[in-house]
Structure formats: structure tokens, C-alpha cells
Amino acid sequence: MDAVVLVGCSPRLDESVAMLRRRGIPLVAIEGDPADDVPSIGQDNREATRLAAQHLHDLGHRDVAVVTLPLPRDRARGPLTPEVVRASSSTTATERLAGARDVFPDAGGWTTRGSFVEEGRIAGAALLADPSRPTAIIAQSDLLAAGVIRAAEELGLEVPGDVSVVGFDGVRVDGLWPYDLTTLVQPAVEKGRAAGRAIVEMLEGHAPHPTSFTSDFHRGNTTAEPRR
């Protein structure tokens, strides 16, 4: 192994960094904030999610919930309590949550065990089964958003009529048709190339240049004005 690229949405990123440092392996992190001397490929997670939240606010939503990527180290699934947020070790998930709460300070929600459709379905079922359900859900990945939509359908709810859903990533999710997901499209290919260039520079004995990317807001057909 000559070098390693780490993805910063893991709540145990720092443990991987410590292990690789002991072995003297060059590393680059895509997102996250693993250490001052570890090159990181940045992403505007907070500002991008704030844009999505503002879109929902402009539509008239006030009761909004968030379905997060894993927050604590043990990847525990459950309600998004203050204790869970304080225990978070995932920079990516924490920044995206902060962006949502910049617009909806009291937004609650559900934290998942990973970016999987089934985890989104479990979260959606928990949040939408109650009659006082939120009118919109911000999911921290498109896969989680797809699961939330599936849960809404299983409960007999219409998207976006009964609940608006926003994702993050801009990836193709099988089985979403006829939905065109409202999401934040991140430049995944460009981020990967930047990480690759940074690794090459490090292996050649040079200091890599810091790089940061922004996301594009895409309005699909999964968001609309609330009915209530």
C-alpha cells in the first residue's frame, strides 16, 4: 500500500488516521477534519444544506426533520437527541446538520447507521408514522432520501404533497422513478481527481495544494408547498 484516500463521512475517521500514521503511509481525506497536517479535499456541506433548508423555508415549511449520516462512533440508530449530536465524531454529518439548523434551529430527526436506502426507510417510518409528522425531511444522502420516500409510500403518503424530501449527493438511485429528487449535486468525480492529484504530489515529495468544492442545488419534483 503506497497511499490511502479516506472519506470523511465516517465517524471513526480519526482512528484510521492514527493507524496509518503509525505505519507512515501518506494519506488524503475527502472531507472531514482528521488533523491539521492531513491534506483534505473540502466540500461546502454546511452552506449547501443551508440552501436546501432555505428552499423548504421559502416554500412555507416550518416543521422539518433531518435524517443524518452516522454521528457517534458506534453508529447507533435512533432519534436525533442533543446527546447524540454532542457525541458526534463525523465532521460531514455535523456540518450538514448545522446547515439545516441555520434555517430550522429546532429541527429534530433521526440518525442512521449508514448511507443506505433501508436505513432511510427505517428513519422515514419512524418520523412519518406519527400524525404530527414533519411536512419536510432533509436527508443527508440521496440513498437515505430514497428510503424516506419508500417509507412515505408504504404509509400511504404522497411525495411531495404530504411530505417534501431533499437529498444530498446527486447520484443515480435505482427505483426512484417517477421522482426527480430535489438534492445538492456534489462534484464527486472532481473530488476524486483532486484526491488523486494530492496523493501523486505527496508521493513525489511535494506538499499538495488545498482544494475545496461547492455543490449545485437541483430542484426536482420531491419538494412543494406544504398542505398544512
mmCIF file of C-alpha atoms in Angstrom:
data_model
loop_
_atom_site.group_PDB
_atom_site.id
_atom_site.type_symbol
_atom_site.label_atom_id
_atom_site.label_comp_id
_atom_site.label_asym_id
_atom_site.label_seq_id
_atom_site.Cartn_x
_atom_site.Cartn_y
_atom_site.Cartn_z
ATOM 1 C CA MET A 1 0.000 0.000 0.000
ATOM 2 C CA ASP A 2 1.595 3.260 -1.168
ATOM 3 C CA ALA A 3 -1.059 5.748 -0.038
ATOM 4 C CA VAL A 4 -4.633 5.977 1.255
ATOM 5 C CA VAL A 5 -7.624 8.190 0.481
ATOM 6 C CA LEU A 6 -10.090 8.427 3.378
ATOM 7 C CA VAL A 7 -13.725 9.507 3.136
ATOM 8 C CA GLY A 8 -14.612 11.960 5.890
ATOM 9 C CA CYS A 9 -18.226 10.938 6.498
ATOM 10 C CA SER A 10 -17.040 8.108 8.759
ATOM 11 C CA PRO A 11 -17.465 8.844 12.477
ATOM 12 C CA ARG A 12 -14.238 6.878 13.104
ATOM 13 C CA LEU A 13 -12.014 8.752 10.668
ATOM 14 C CA ASP A 14 -9.559 9.797 13.381
ATOM 15 C CA GLU A 15 -8.912 6.162 14.298
ATOM 16 C CA SER A 16 -7.977 5.359 10.699
ATOM 17 C CA VAL A 17 -5.679 8.391 10.589
ATOM 18 C CA ALA A 18 -3.870 7.302 13.762
ATOM 19 C CA MET A 19 -3.322 3.770 12.432
ATOM 20 C CA LEU A 20 -1.994 4.982 9.078
ATOM 21 C CA ARG A 21 0.328 7.468 10.751
ATOM 22 C CA ARG A 22 1.889 4.672 12.793
ATOM 23 C CA ARG A 23 2.618 2.869 9.522
ATOM 24 C CA GLY A 24 3.985 6.001 7.849
ATOM 25 C CA ILE A 25 1.558 5.834 4.915
ATOM 26 C CA PRO A 26 0.718 9.094 3.065
ATOM 27 C CA LEU A 27 -2.966 9.909 3.256
ATOM 28 C CA VAL A 28 -5.530 12.386 1.991
ATOM 29 C CA ALA A 29 -9.028 12.897 3.396
ATOM 30 C CA ILE A 30 -12.039 13.660 1.236
ATOM 31 C CA GLU A 31 -13.986 15.962 3.563
ATOM 32 C CA GLY A 32 -13.739 15.600 7.302
ATOM 33 C CA ASP A 33 -11.196 17.323 9.529
ATOM 34 C CA PRO A 34 -8.899 14.497 10.627
ATOM 35 C CA ALA A 35 -5.811 16.547 11.637
ATOM 36 C CA ASP A 36 -4.071 19.807 10.818
ATOM 37 C CA ASP A 37 -1.293 18.106 8.831
ATOM 38 C CA VAL A 38 -3.563 15.782 6.795
ATOM 39 C CA PRO A 39 -4.479 17.222 3.376
ATOM 40 C CA SER A 40 -8.240 17.413 2.951
ATOM 41 C CA ILE A 41 -10.430 17.776 -0.127
ATOM 42 C CA GLY A 42 -13.134 20.113 1.159
ATOM 43 C CA GLN A 43 -16.866 20.296 0.448
ATOM 44 C CA ASP A 44 -19.347 23.061 1.299
ATOM 45 C CA ASN A 45 -21.538 20.752 3.374
ATOM 46 C CA ARG A 46 -22.948 23.384 5.709
ATOM 47 C CA GLU A 47 -23.695 26.042 3.102
ATOM 48 C CA ALA A 48 -25.121 23.508 0.635
ATOM 49 C CA THR A 49 -27.517 22.104 3.217
ATOM 50 C CA ARG A 50 -28.454 25.608 4.277
ATOM 51 C CA LEU A 51 -29.510 26.320 0.683
ATOM 52 C CA ALA A 52 -31.718 23.236 0.683
ATOM 53 C CA ALA A 53 -33.228 24.207 4.017
ATOM 54 C CA GLN A 54 -33.855 27.739 2.794
ATOM 55 C CA HIS A 55 -35.625 26.300 -0.260
ATOM 56 C CA LEU A 56 -38.005 24.444 2.060
ATOM 57 C CA HIS A 57 -38.484 27.539 4.203
ATOM 58 C CA ASP A 58 -39.302 29.615 1.132
ATOM 59 C CA LEU A 59 -41.942 27.047 0.171
ATOM 60 C CA GLY A 60 -43.584 27.566 3.557
ATOM 61 C CA HIS A 61 -42.288 24.609 5.565
ATOM 62 C CA ARG A 62 -41.684 25.175 9.257
ATOM 63 C CA ASP A 63 -41.803 21.625 10.683
ATOM 64 C CA VAL A 64 -38.731 19.984 9.158
ATOM 65 C CA ALA A 65 -36.790 16.915 10.273
ATOM 66 C CA VAL A 66 -33.292 15.730 9.353
ATOM 67 C CA VAL A 67 -32.157 12.181 8.592
ATOM 68 C CA THR A 68 -28.420 12.121 9.240
ATOM 69 C CA LEU A 69 -25.462 10.017 8.291
ATOM 70 C CA PRO A 70 -23.879 8.203 11.268
ATOM 71 C CA LEU A 71 -22.936 10.619 14.044
ATOM 72 C CA PRO A 72 -21.481 8.731 17.054
ATOM 73 C CA ARG A 73 -18.622 6.246 16.809
ATOM 74 C CA ASP A 74 -20.869 3.262 17.494
ATOM 75 C CA ARG A 75 -23.130 4.248 14.553
ATOM 76 C CA ALA A 76 -26.161 3.910 16.807
ATOM 77 C CA ARG A 77 -29.514 4.345 15.089
ATOM 78 C CA GLY A 78 -32.251 6.400 16.705
ATOM 79 C CA PRO A 79 -33.768 9.808 17.463
ATOM 80 C CA LEU A 80 -31.584 12.846 16.898
ATOM 81 C CA THR A 81 -31.183 13.925 20.521
ATOM 82 C CA PRO A 82 -28.837 16.622 21.865
ATOM 83 C CA GLU A 83 -26.766 13.849 23.441
ATOM 84 C CA VAL A 84 -26.285 12.151 20.063
ATOM 85 C CA VAL A 85 -25.259 15.435 18.440
ATOM 86 C CA ARG A 86 -22.743 16.164 21.210
ATOM 87 C CA ALA A 87 -21.268 12.684 20.768
ATOM 88 C CA SER A 88 -20.803 13.149 17.022
ATOM 89 C CA SER A 89 -17.349 12.486 15.596
ATOM 90 C CA SER A 90 -18.378 12.857 11.938
ATOM 91 C CA THR A 91 -17.462 16.255 10.520
ATOM 92 C CA THR A 92 -19.504 15.789 7.351
ATOM 93 C CA ALA A 93 -22.725 14.818 9.122
ATOM 94 C CA THR A 94 -22.264 17.537 11.752
ATOM 95 C CA GLU A 95 -21.698 20.249 9.127
ATOM 96 C CA ARG A 96 -24.765 19.187 7.135
ATOM 97 C CA LEU A 97 -26.861 19.194 10.299
ATOM 98 C CA ALA A 98 -25.567 22.674 11.156
ATOM 99 C CA GLY A 99 -26.624 23.894 7.720
ATOM 100 C CA ALA A 100 -30.168 22.633 8.251
ATOM 101 C CA ARG A 101 -30.315 24.200 11.699
ATOM 102 C CA ASP A 102 -29.086 27.531 10.369
ATOM 103 C CA VAL A 103 -32.598 27.803 8.912
ATOM 104 C CA PHE A 104 -34.544 25.493 11.249
ATOM 105 C CA PRO A 105 -32.809 25.815 14.650
ATOM 106 C CA ASP A 106 -35.143 23.375 16.385
ATOM 107 C CA ALA A 107 -35.081 20.674 13.703
ATOM 108 C CA GLY A 108 -35.071 17.185 15.162
ATOM 109 C CA GLY A 109 -34.799 13.969 13.259
ATOM 110 C CA TRP A 110 -33.203 10.542 13.151
ATOM 111 C CA THR A 111 -29.607 9.343 12.909
ATOM 112 C CA THR A 112 -28.829 6.254 10.848
ATOM 113 C CA ARG A 113 -26.209 3.520 10.738
ATOM 114 C CA GLY A 114 -25.104 4.413 7.225
ATOM 115 C CA SER A 115 -25.991 5.777 3.807
ATOM 116 C CA PHE A 116 -28.343 3.002 2.728
ATOM 117 C CA VAL A 117 -31.860 3.000 1.319
ATOM 118 C CA GLU A 118 -33.043 0.672 4.078
ATOM 119 C CA GLU A 119 -31.695 2.999 6.756
ATOM 120 C CA GLY A 120 -33.613 5.847 5.148
ATOM 121 C CA ARG A 121 -36.750 3.711 5.113
ATOM 122 C CA ILE A 122 -36.395 2.950 8.826
ATOM 123 C CA ALA A 123 -35.852 6.626 9.595
ATOM 124 C CA GLY A 124 -38.754 7.713 7.411
ATOM 125 C CA ALA A 125 -41.085 5.209 9.038
ATOM 126 C CA ALA A 126 -40.121 6.482 12.487
ATOM 127 C CA LEU A 127 -40.593 10.139 11.563
ATOM 128 C CA LEU A 128 -43.716 9.881 9.409
ATOM 129 C CA ALA A 129 -45.846 7.385 11.322
ATOM 130 C CA ASP A 130 -46.891 9.983 13.885
ATOM 131 C CA PRO A 131 -49.895 12.191 12.946
ATOM 132 C CA SER A 132 -47.819 15.239 13.905
ATOM 133 C CA ARG A 133 -45.219 14.258 11.327
ATOM 134 C CA PRO A 134 -42.937 16.867 9.729
ATOM 135 C CA THR A 135 -44.003 18.397 6.426
ATOM 136 C CA ALA A 136 -40.484 18.029 5.008
ATOM 137 C CA ILE A 137 -37.413 15.871 5.557
ATOM 138 C CA ILE A 138 -33.810 16.749 4.754
ATOM 139 C CA ALA A 139 -31.816 13.554 4.180
ATOM 140 C CA GLN A 140 -28.033 13.739 4.265
ATOM 141 C CA SER A 141 -27.644 11.475 1.232
ATOM 142 C CA ASP A 142 -29.682 10.570 -1.834
ATOM 143 C CA LEU A 143 -29.825 6.926 -0.733
ATOM 144 C CA LEU A 144 -31.303 7.949 2.601
ATOM 145 C CA ALA A 145 -33.758 10.215 0.773
ATOM 146 C CA ALA A 146 -34.842 7.314 -1.431
ATOM 147 C CA GLY A 147 -35.544 5.284 1.698
ATOM 148 C CA VAL A 148 -37.579 8.118 3.198
ATOM 149 C CA ILE A 149 -39.680 8.252 0.019
ATOM 150 C CA ARG A 150 -40.204 4.496 0.195
ATOM 151 C CA ALA A 151 -41.378 4.777 3.806
ATOM 152 C CA ALA A 152 -43.795 7.558 2.849
ATOM 153 C CA GLU A 153 -45.275 5.391 0.098
ATOM 154 C CA GLU A 154 -45.668 2.464 2.495
ATOM 155 C CA LEU A 155 -47.584 4.742 4.854
ATOM 156 C CA GLY A 156 -49.864 5.916 2.052
ATOM 157 C CA LEU A 157 -48.375 9.412 1.935
ATOM 158 C CA GLU A 158 -47.765 11.395 -1.221
ATOM 159 C CA VAL A 159 -44.420 12.974 -2.069
ATOM 160 C CA PRO A 160 -44.327 15.958 -2.209
ATOM 161 C CA GLY A 161 -47.998 16.538 -1.379
ATOM 162 C CA ASP A 162 -47.864 15.153 2.161
ATOM 163 C CA VAL A 163 -44.116 15.379 2.737
ATOM 164 C CA SER A 164 -41.307 17.061 0.803
ATOM 165 C CA VAL A 165 -37.954 15.252 0.632
ATOM 166 C CA VAL A 166 -34.479 16.611 -0.079
ATOM 167 C CA GLY A 167 -31.304 14.573 -0.563
ATOM 168 C CA PHE A 168 -27.588 15.244 -0.936
ATOM 169 C CA ASP A 169 -25.031 13.924 -3.468
ATOM 170 C CA GLY A 170 -26.643 13.992 -6.906
ATOM 171 C CA VAL A 171 -26.188 10.280 -7.585
ATOM 172 C CA ARG A 172 -28.408 7.981 -9.641
ATOM 173 C CA VAL A 173 -30.624 5.901 -7.350
ATOM 174 C CA ASP A 174 -32.356 2.890 -8.883
ATOM 175 C CA GLY A 175 -36.084 2.620 -8.289
ATOM 176 C CA LEU A 176 -36.750 6.323 -7.718
ATOM 177 C CA TRP A 177 -38.795 6.884 -10.885
ATOM 178 C CA PRO A 178 -41.072 8.861 -11.312
ATOM 179 C CA TYR A 179 -39.320 11.021 -8.759
ATOM 180 C CA ASP A 180 -36.701 13.570 -9.710
ATOM 181 C CA LEU A 181 -35.105 14.106 -6.332
ATOM 182 C CA THR A 182 -34.509 17.624 -5.076
ATOM 183 C CA THR A 183 -30.888 17.435 -3.972
ATOM 184 C CA LEU A 184 -27.455 19.012 -3.709
ATOM 185 C CA VAL A 185 -25.259 17.782 -6.547
ATOM 186 C CA GLN A 186 -21.678 17.493 -5.428
ATOM 187 C CA PRO A 187 -18.780 17.191 -7.921
ATOM 188 C CA ALA A 188 -17.845 13.635 -6.945
ATOM 189 C CA VAL A 189 -15.590 12.950 -9.939
ATOM 190 C CA GLU A 190 -13.708 16.208 -9.486
ATOM 191 C CA LYS A 191 -13.249 15.497 -5.783
ATOM 192 C CA GLY A 192 -11.803 12.078 -6.581
ATOM 193 C CA ARG A 193 -9.421 13.537 -9.144
ATOM 194 C CA ALA A 194 -8.285 16.185 -6.668
ATOM 195 C CA ALA A 195 -7.561 13.473 -4.101
ATOM 196 C CA GLY A 196 -5.609 11.516 -6.701
ATOM 197 C CA ARG A 197 -3.534 14.562 -7.645
ATOM 198 C CA ALA A 198 -2.810 15.242 -3.973
ATOM 199 C CA ILE A 199 -1.589 11.674 -3.473
ATOM 200 C CA VAL A 200 0.691 11.893 -6.517
ATOM 201 C CA GLU A 201 2.140 15.176 -5.249
ATOM 202 C CA MET A 202 2.823 13.655 -1.841
ATOM 203 C CA LEU A 203 4.482 10.556 -3.314
ATOM 204 C CA GLU A 204 6.715 12.852 -5.383
ATOM 205 C CA GLY A 205 7.764 14.671 -2.215
ATOM 206 C CA HIS A 206 5.695 17.817 -2.735
ATOM 207 C CA ALA A 207 3.136 19.472 -0.497
ATOM 208 C CA PRO A 208 -0.364 19.101 -2.024
ATOM 209 C CA HIS A 209 -2.411 22.205 -2.705
ATOM 210 C CA PRO A 210 -5.600 22.575 -0.605
ATOM 211 C CA THR A 211 -8.775 22.148 -2.622
ATOM 212 C CA SER A 212 -12.424 22.804 -1.838
ATOM 213 C CA PHE A 213 -15.593 22.276 -3.858
ATOM 214 C CA THR A 214 -19.133 23.601 -3.885
ATOM 215 C CA SER A 215 -22.421 21.824 -4.602
ATOM 216 C CA ASP A 216 -25.164 22.789 -7.040
ATOM 217 C CA PHE A 217 -28.767 22.905 -5.886
ATOM 218 C CA HIS A 218 -31.097 20.854 -8.071
ATOM 219 C CA ARG A 219 -34.821 21.326 -7.656
ATOM 220 C CA GLY A 220 -36.688 18.198 -8.647
ATOM 221 C CA ASN A 221 -40.285 17.138 -8.079
ATOM 222 C CA THR A 222 -39.956 15.917 -4.480
ATOM 223 C CA THR A 223 -40.484 19.323 -2.870
ATOM 224 C CA ALA A 224 -43.565 21.541 -2.866
ATOM 225 C CA GLU A 225 -45.564 23.844 -0.612
ATOM 226 C CA PRO A 226 -46.944 22.093 2.481
ATOM 227 C CA ARG A 227 -50.630 21.164 2.521
ATOM 228 C CA ARG A 228 -50.952 22.046 6.178
#
